[in-house]
Amino acid sequence: MKNKNALRLLLSANMVSGFAQGLSMLAIPWYFTSIVKEASLFAAIYAGTTFASLFWNLYAGTLIDRYPRKSIFIYVSLVCGIILLVFRHSLC
């Protein structure tokens, strides 16, 4: 193996990313339930979103297989950026 150092960096970055993702999966719902002050309402919304995402993920998988991934990534980034800008300007 010529690139042992690169492999170690890749694996350590993957471990840090997994740890951060796990913290986010716990912290974000916890944060929102403390803001909403109605855990049952938040749980219902969270369950509905999860249920809807199950079907969306199946359709998104076929889109990714059908079209170039680079163009999908660019369009999704543009749409998310526009949404963030709209919300930022509406909150100010």
Coordinates of N, CA, C and O in Angstrom, one line a residue:
M1 N 0.8 -1.2 0.0 CA 0.0 0.0 0.0 C 0.9 1.2 0.0 O 1.7 1.5 0.9
K2 N 0.7 2.1 -1.0 CA 1.5 3.3 -1.1 C 0.9 4.4 -0.3 O 1.7 5.2 0.2
N3 N -0.4 4.5 -0.2 CA -1.0 5.7 0.4 C -1.6 5.3 1.8 O -2.8 5.6 2.1
K4 N -0.8 4.8 2.7 CA -1.3 4.5 4.0 C -1.7 5.8 4.8 O -2.7 5.8 5.5
N5 N -1.0 6.9 4.6 CA -1.3 8.1 5.3 C -2.7 8.7 4.8 O -3.5 9.1 5.6
A6 N -2.9 8.6 3.5 CA -4.1 9.1 2.9 C -5.3 8.2 3.4 O -6.4 8.7 3.7
L7 N -5.1 6.9 3.5 CA -6.1 6.0 4.0 C -6.5 6.3 5.4 O -7.6 6.3 5.8
R8 N -5.4 6.6 6.3 CA -5.7 6.9 7.7 C -6.5 8.2 7.8 O -7.4 8.3 8.6
L9 N -6.1 9.2 7.0 CA -6.8 10.5 7.0 C -8.3 10.3 6.6 O -9.2 10.9 7.2
L10 N -8.5 9.5 5.5 CA -9.9 9.2 5.1 C -10.7 8.6 6.2 O -11.8 8.9 6.4
L11 N -10.1 7.5 6.8 CA -10.9 6.8 7.8 C -11.1 7.7 9.1 O -12.2 7.7 9.7
S12 N -10.1 8.5 9.4 CA -10.4 9.4 10.6 C -11.4 10.5 10.3 O -12.2 10.8 11.1
A13 N -11.4 11.0 9.0 CA -12.4 12.0 8.7 C -13.8 11.4 8.6 O -14.7 12.0 9.0
N14 N -13.9 10.1 8.2 CA -15.1 9.4 8.2 C -15.6 9.2 9.6 O -16.8 9.3 9.9
M15 N -14.7 8.9 10.6 CA -15.1 8.7 12.0 C -15.6 10.0 12.6 O -16.7 10.0 13.3
V16 N -14.9 11.1 12.3 CA -15.3 12.4 12.8 C -16.7 12.8 12.3 O -17.6 13.3 13.0
S17 N -16.9 12.5 11.0 CA -18.1 12.9 10.3 C -19.3 12.0 10.9 O -20.4 12.6 11.1
G18 N -19.1 10.8 11.1 CA -20.1 9.9 11.7 C -20.5 10.4 13.1 O -21.6 10.4 13.5
F19 N -19.5 10.7 13.9 CA -19.7 11.2 15.2 C -20.5 12.5 15.2 O -21.5 12.7 16.0
A20 N -20.2 13.4 14.3 CA -20.9 14.7 14.2 C -22.3 14.5 13.7 O -23.2 15.1 14.2
Q21 N -22.5 13.5 12.8 CA -23.8 13.2 12.3 C -24.7 12.7 13.5 O -25.9 13.0 13.6
G22 N -24.1 11.8 14.3 CA -24.9 11.3 15.4 C -25.3 12.3 16.4 O -26.4 12.3 16.9
L23 N -24.4 13.2 16.7 CA -24.7 14.4 17.6 C -25.8 15.2 17.0 O -26.7 15.6 17.7
S24 N -25.8 15.5 15.7 CA -26.8 16.3 15.1 C -28.2 15.6 15.1 O -29.2 16.2 15.3
M25 N -28.1 14.2 14.9 CA -29.4 13.5 15.0 C -30.1 13.6 16.3 O -31.3 13.5 16.5
L26 N -29.3 13.7 17.4 CA -29.8 13.8 18.7 C -30.1 15.3 19.1 O -31.1 15.6 19.7
A27 N -29.2 16.2 18.7 CA -29.3 17.6 19.2 C -30.4 18.4 18.5 O -31.1 19.2 19.1
I28 N -30.6 18.2 17.2 CA -31.6 19.0 16.4 C -33.0 18.7 16.9 O -33.7 19.7 17.2
P29 N -33.5 17.5 17.0 CA -34.8 17.3 17.6 C -35.0 17.8 19.0 O -36.0 18.3 19.4
W30 N -33.9 17.6 19.8 CA -34.0 18.0 21.2 C -34.1 19.6 21.2 O -34.9 20.1 22.0
Y31 N -33.4 20.3 20.4 CA -33.4 21.7 20.3 C -34.8 22.2 19.9 O -35.4 23.1 20.5
F32 N -35.4 21.6 18.9 CA -36.7 22.0 18.4 C -37.8 21.7 19.4 O -38.8 22.5 19.6
T33 N -37.7 20.6 20.2 CA -38.7 20.3 21.2 C -38.6 21.3 22.3 O -39.6 21.6 22.9
S34 N -37.4 21.8 22.6 CA -37.3 22.8 23.7 C -37.9 24.2 23.2 O -38.4 24.9 24.0
I35 N -37.8 24.4 21.9 CA -38.3 25.7 21.4 C -39.9 25.6 21.3 O -40.6 26.6 21.7
V36 N -40.4 24.5 20.7 CA -41.8 24.4 20.4 C -42.6 24.3 21.7 O -43.7 24.8 21.8
K37 N -42.1 23.7 22.7 CA -42.7 23.5 24.0 C -43.9 22.5 23.9 O -44.7 22.4 24.8
E38 N -44.1 21.9 22.8 CA -45.2 20.9 22.6 C -44.5 19.7 21.9 O -44.5 19.6 20.7
A39 N -44.1 18.8 22.7 CA -43.4 17.6 22.2 C -44.2 16.7 21.3 O -43.8 16.2 20.3
S40 N -45.5 16.6 21.6 CA -46.4 15.7 20.8 C -46.6 16.3 19.4 O -46.6 15.6 18.5
L41 N -46.8 17.6 19.3 CA -46.9 18.3 18.0 C -45.7 18.1 17.2 O -45.7 17.7 16.0
F42 N -44.5 18.3 17.8 CA -43.3 18.2 17.1 C -43.1 16.7 16.7 O -42.6 16.5 15.6
A43 N -43.4 15.8 17.5 CA -43.3 14.4 17.2 C -44.1 14.0 16.0 O -43.7 13.2 15.1
A44 N -45.4 14.5 15.9 CA -46.3 14.3 14.8 C -45.7 14.8 13.5 O -45.7 14.2 12.5
I45 N -45.2 16.1 13.6 CA -44.6 16.7 12.4 C -43.4 15.9 11.9 O -43.2 15.7 10.8
Y46 N -42.5 15.5 12.9 CA -41.3 14.8 12.6 C -41.6 13.4 12.0 O -41.0 13.0 11.0
A47 N -42.7 12.7 12.5 CA -43.1 11.5 12.0 C -43.6 11.6 10.5 O -43.3 10.8 9.6
G48 N -44.4 12.7 10.3 CA -45.0 12.9 9.0 C -43.9 13.2 8.0 O -43.9 12.7 6.8
T49 N -42.9 14.0 8.4 CA -41.8 14.3 7.5 C -41.0 13.1 7.2 O -40.5 12.9 6.0
T50 N -40.7 12.2 8.2 CA -40.0 11.0 8.0 C -40.7 10.1 7.0 O -40.1 9.5 6.1
F51 N -42.0 10.0 7.2 CA -42.9 9.1 6.3 C -42.8 9.6 4.9 O -42.7 8.8 3.9
A52 N -43.0 10.9 4.7 CA -42.9 11.5 3.4 C -41.5 11.3 2.7 O -41.4 11.1 1.5
S53 N -40.5 11.4 3.5 CA -39.1 11.3 3.0 C -38.9 9.9 2.5 O -38.0 9.7 1.6
L54 N -39.5 8.9 3.1 CA -39.3 7.5 2.6 C -39.7 7.4 1.2 O -39.0 6.8 0.4
F55 N -40.9 8.0 0.8 CA -41.3 7.9 -0.6 C -40.5 8.8 -1.5 O -40.2 8.5 -2.7
W56 N -40.1 10.0 -1.0 CA -39.3 10.9 -1.8 C -37.9 10.3 -2.1 O -37.4 10.5 -3.2
N57 N -37.4 9.6 -1.2 CA -36.0 9.0 -1.4 C -36.1 8.0 -2.5 O -35.1 7.9 -3.2
L58 N -37.1 7.2 -2.6 CA -37.2 6.2 -3.7 C -37.3 6.9 -5.0 O -36.6 6.5 -6.0
Y59 N -38.0 8.0 -5.1 CA -38.1 8.8 -6.4 C -36.8 9.5 -6.7 O -36.4 9.5 -7.8
A60 N -36.2 10.1 -5.7 CA -34.9 10.8 -5.9 C -33.8 9.8 -6.3 O -33.0 10.2 -7.1
G61 N -33.9 8.6 -5.9 CA -32.9 7.6 -6.4 C -33.0 7.3 -7.9 O -32.0 7.2 -8.6
T62 N -34.3 7.3 -8.4 CA -34.4 7.1 -9.8 C -34.0 8.4 -10.6 O -33.4 8.2 -11.7
L63 N -34.2 9.5 -10.0 CA -33.7 10.8 -10.7 C -32.2 10.8 -10.8 O -31.6 11.2 -11.8
I64 N -31.6 10.4 -9.7 CA -30.1 10.4 -9.7 C -29.5 9.4 -10.7 O -28.5 9.7 -11.3
D65 N -30.2 8.3 -10.8 CA -29.7 7.3 -11.8 C -30.0 7.8 -13.2 O -29.3 7.4 -14.2
R66 N -31.0 8.6 -13.4 CA -31.4 9.0 -14.8 C -30.6 10.2 -15.3 O -30.3 10.3 -16.5
Y67 N -30.2 11.1 -14.4 CA -29.6 12.4 -14.8 C -28.2 12.5 -14.3 O -27.9 11.8 -13.3
P68 N -27.3 13.3 -14.8 CA -25.9 13.4 -14.3 C -26.0 14.0 -12.9 O -26.7 14.9 -12.6
R69 N -25.2 13.4 -12.0 CA -25.1 13.8 -10.6 C -24.6 15.2 -10.4 O -25.1 15.9 -9.5
K70 N -23.7 15.6 -11.3 CA -23.1 17.0 -11.1 C -24.2 18.0 -11.3 O -24.3 19.0 -10.6
S71 N -25.0 17.9 -12.4 CA -26.1 18.9 -12.6 C -27.1 18.8 -11.6 O -27.7 19.9 -11.2
I72 N -27.5 17.7 -11.0 CA -28.4 17.6 -9.9 C -27.9 18.3 -8.7 O -28.6 19.1 -8.1
F73 N -26.6 18.1 -8.4 CA -26.0 18.7 -7.3 C -26.0 20.3 -7.4 O -26.3 21.0 -6.5
I74 N -25.7 20.7 -8.6 CA -25.7 22.2 -8.8 C -27.1 22.8 -8.7 O -27.3 23.8 -8.0
Y75 N -28.1 22.1 -9.3 CA -29.5 22.6 -9.2 C -30.0 22.6 -7.7 O -30.7 23.5 -7.3
V76 N -29.7 21.5 -7.0 CA -30.2 21.4 -5.6 C -29.5 22.5 -4.8 O -30.1 23.2 -3.9
S77 N -28.2 22.8 -5.0 CA -27.5 23.8 -4.3 C -28.1 25.2 -4.6 O -28.2 26.0 -3.7
L78 N -28.4 25.4 -5.9 CA -29.0 26.7 -6.2 C -30.4 26.9 -5.6 O -30.7 28.0 -5.0
V79 N -31.2 25.9 -5.6 CA -32.5 26.0 -5.0 C -32.4 26.2 -3.5 O -33.1 27.1 -2.9
C80 N -31.5 25.5 -2.8 CA -31.4 25.6 -1.4 C -30.8 27.0 -1.1 O -31.3 27.7 -0.1
G81 N -29.9 27.5 -1.9 CA -29.4 28.9 -1.7 C -30.5 29.9 -1.8 O -30.6 30.9 -1.1
I82 N -31.4 29.8 -2.8 CA -32.4 30.7 -3.1 C -33.4 30.7 -1.9 O -33.9 31.7 -1.4
I83 N -33.7 29.5 -1.4 CA -34.7 29.3 -0.3 C -34.1 30.0 1.0 O -34.8 30.8 1.7
L84 N -32.8 29.8 1.2 CA -32.1 30.5 2.3 C -32.1 32.0 2.2 O -32.4 32.7 3.2
L85 N -31.9 32.5 1.0 CA -31.9 33.9 0.8 C -33.3 34.5 1.0 O -33.5 35.6 1.6
V86 N -34.3 33.8 0.6 CA -35.7 34.3 0.7 C -36.1 34.3 2.2 O -36.6 35.3 2.7
F87 N -35.7 33.3 3.0 CA -36.0 33.2 4.4 C -35.2 34.3 5.2 O -35.7 34.9 6.1
R88 N -34.0 34.5 4.7 CA -33.1 35.5 5.4 C -33.7 36.9 5.3 O -33.8 37.6 6.2
H89 N -34.1 37.2 4.0 CA -34.7 38.5 3.8 C -36.1 38.7 4.4 O -36.5 39.8 4.8
S90 N -36.8 37.6 4.6 CA -38.1 37.7 5.2 C -38.0 37.8 6.7 O -38.9 38.4 7.3
L91 N -37.0 37.3 7.3 CA -36.8 37.4 8.7 C -36.2 38.8 9.2 O -36.4 39.2 10.3
C92 N -35.5 39.4 8.3 CA -34.9 40.7 8.7 C -35.8 41.8 8.8 O -36.9 42.0 8.3

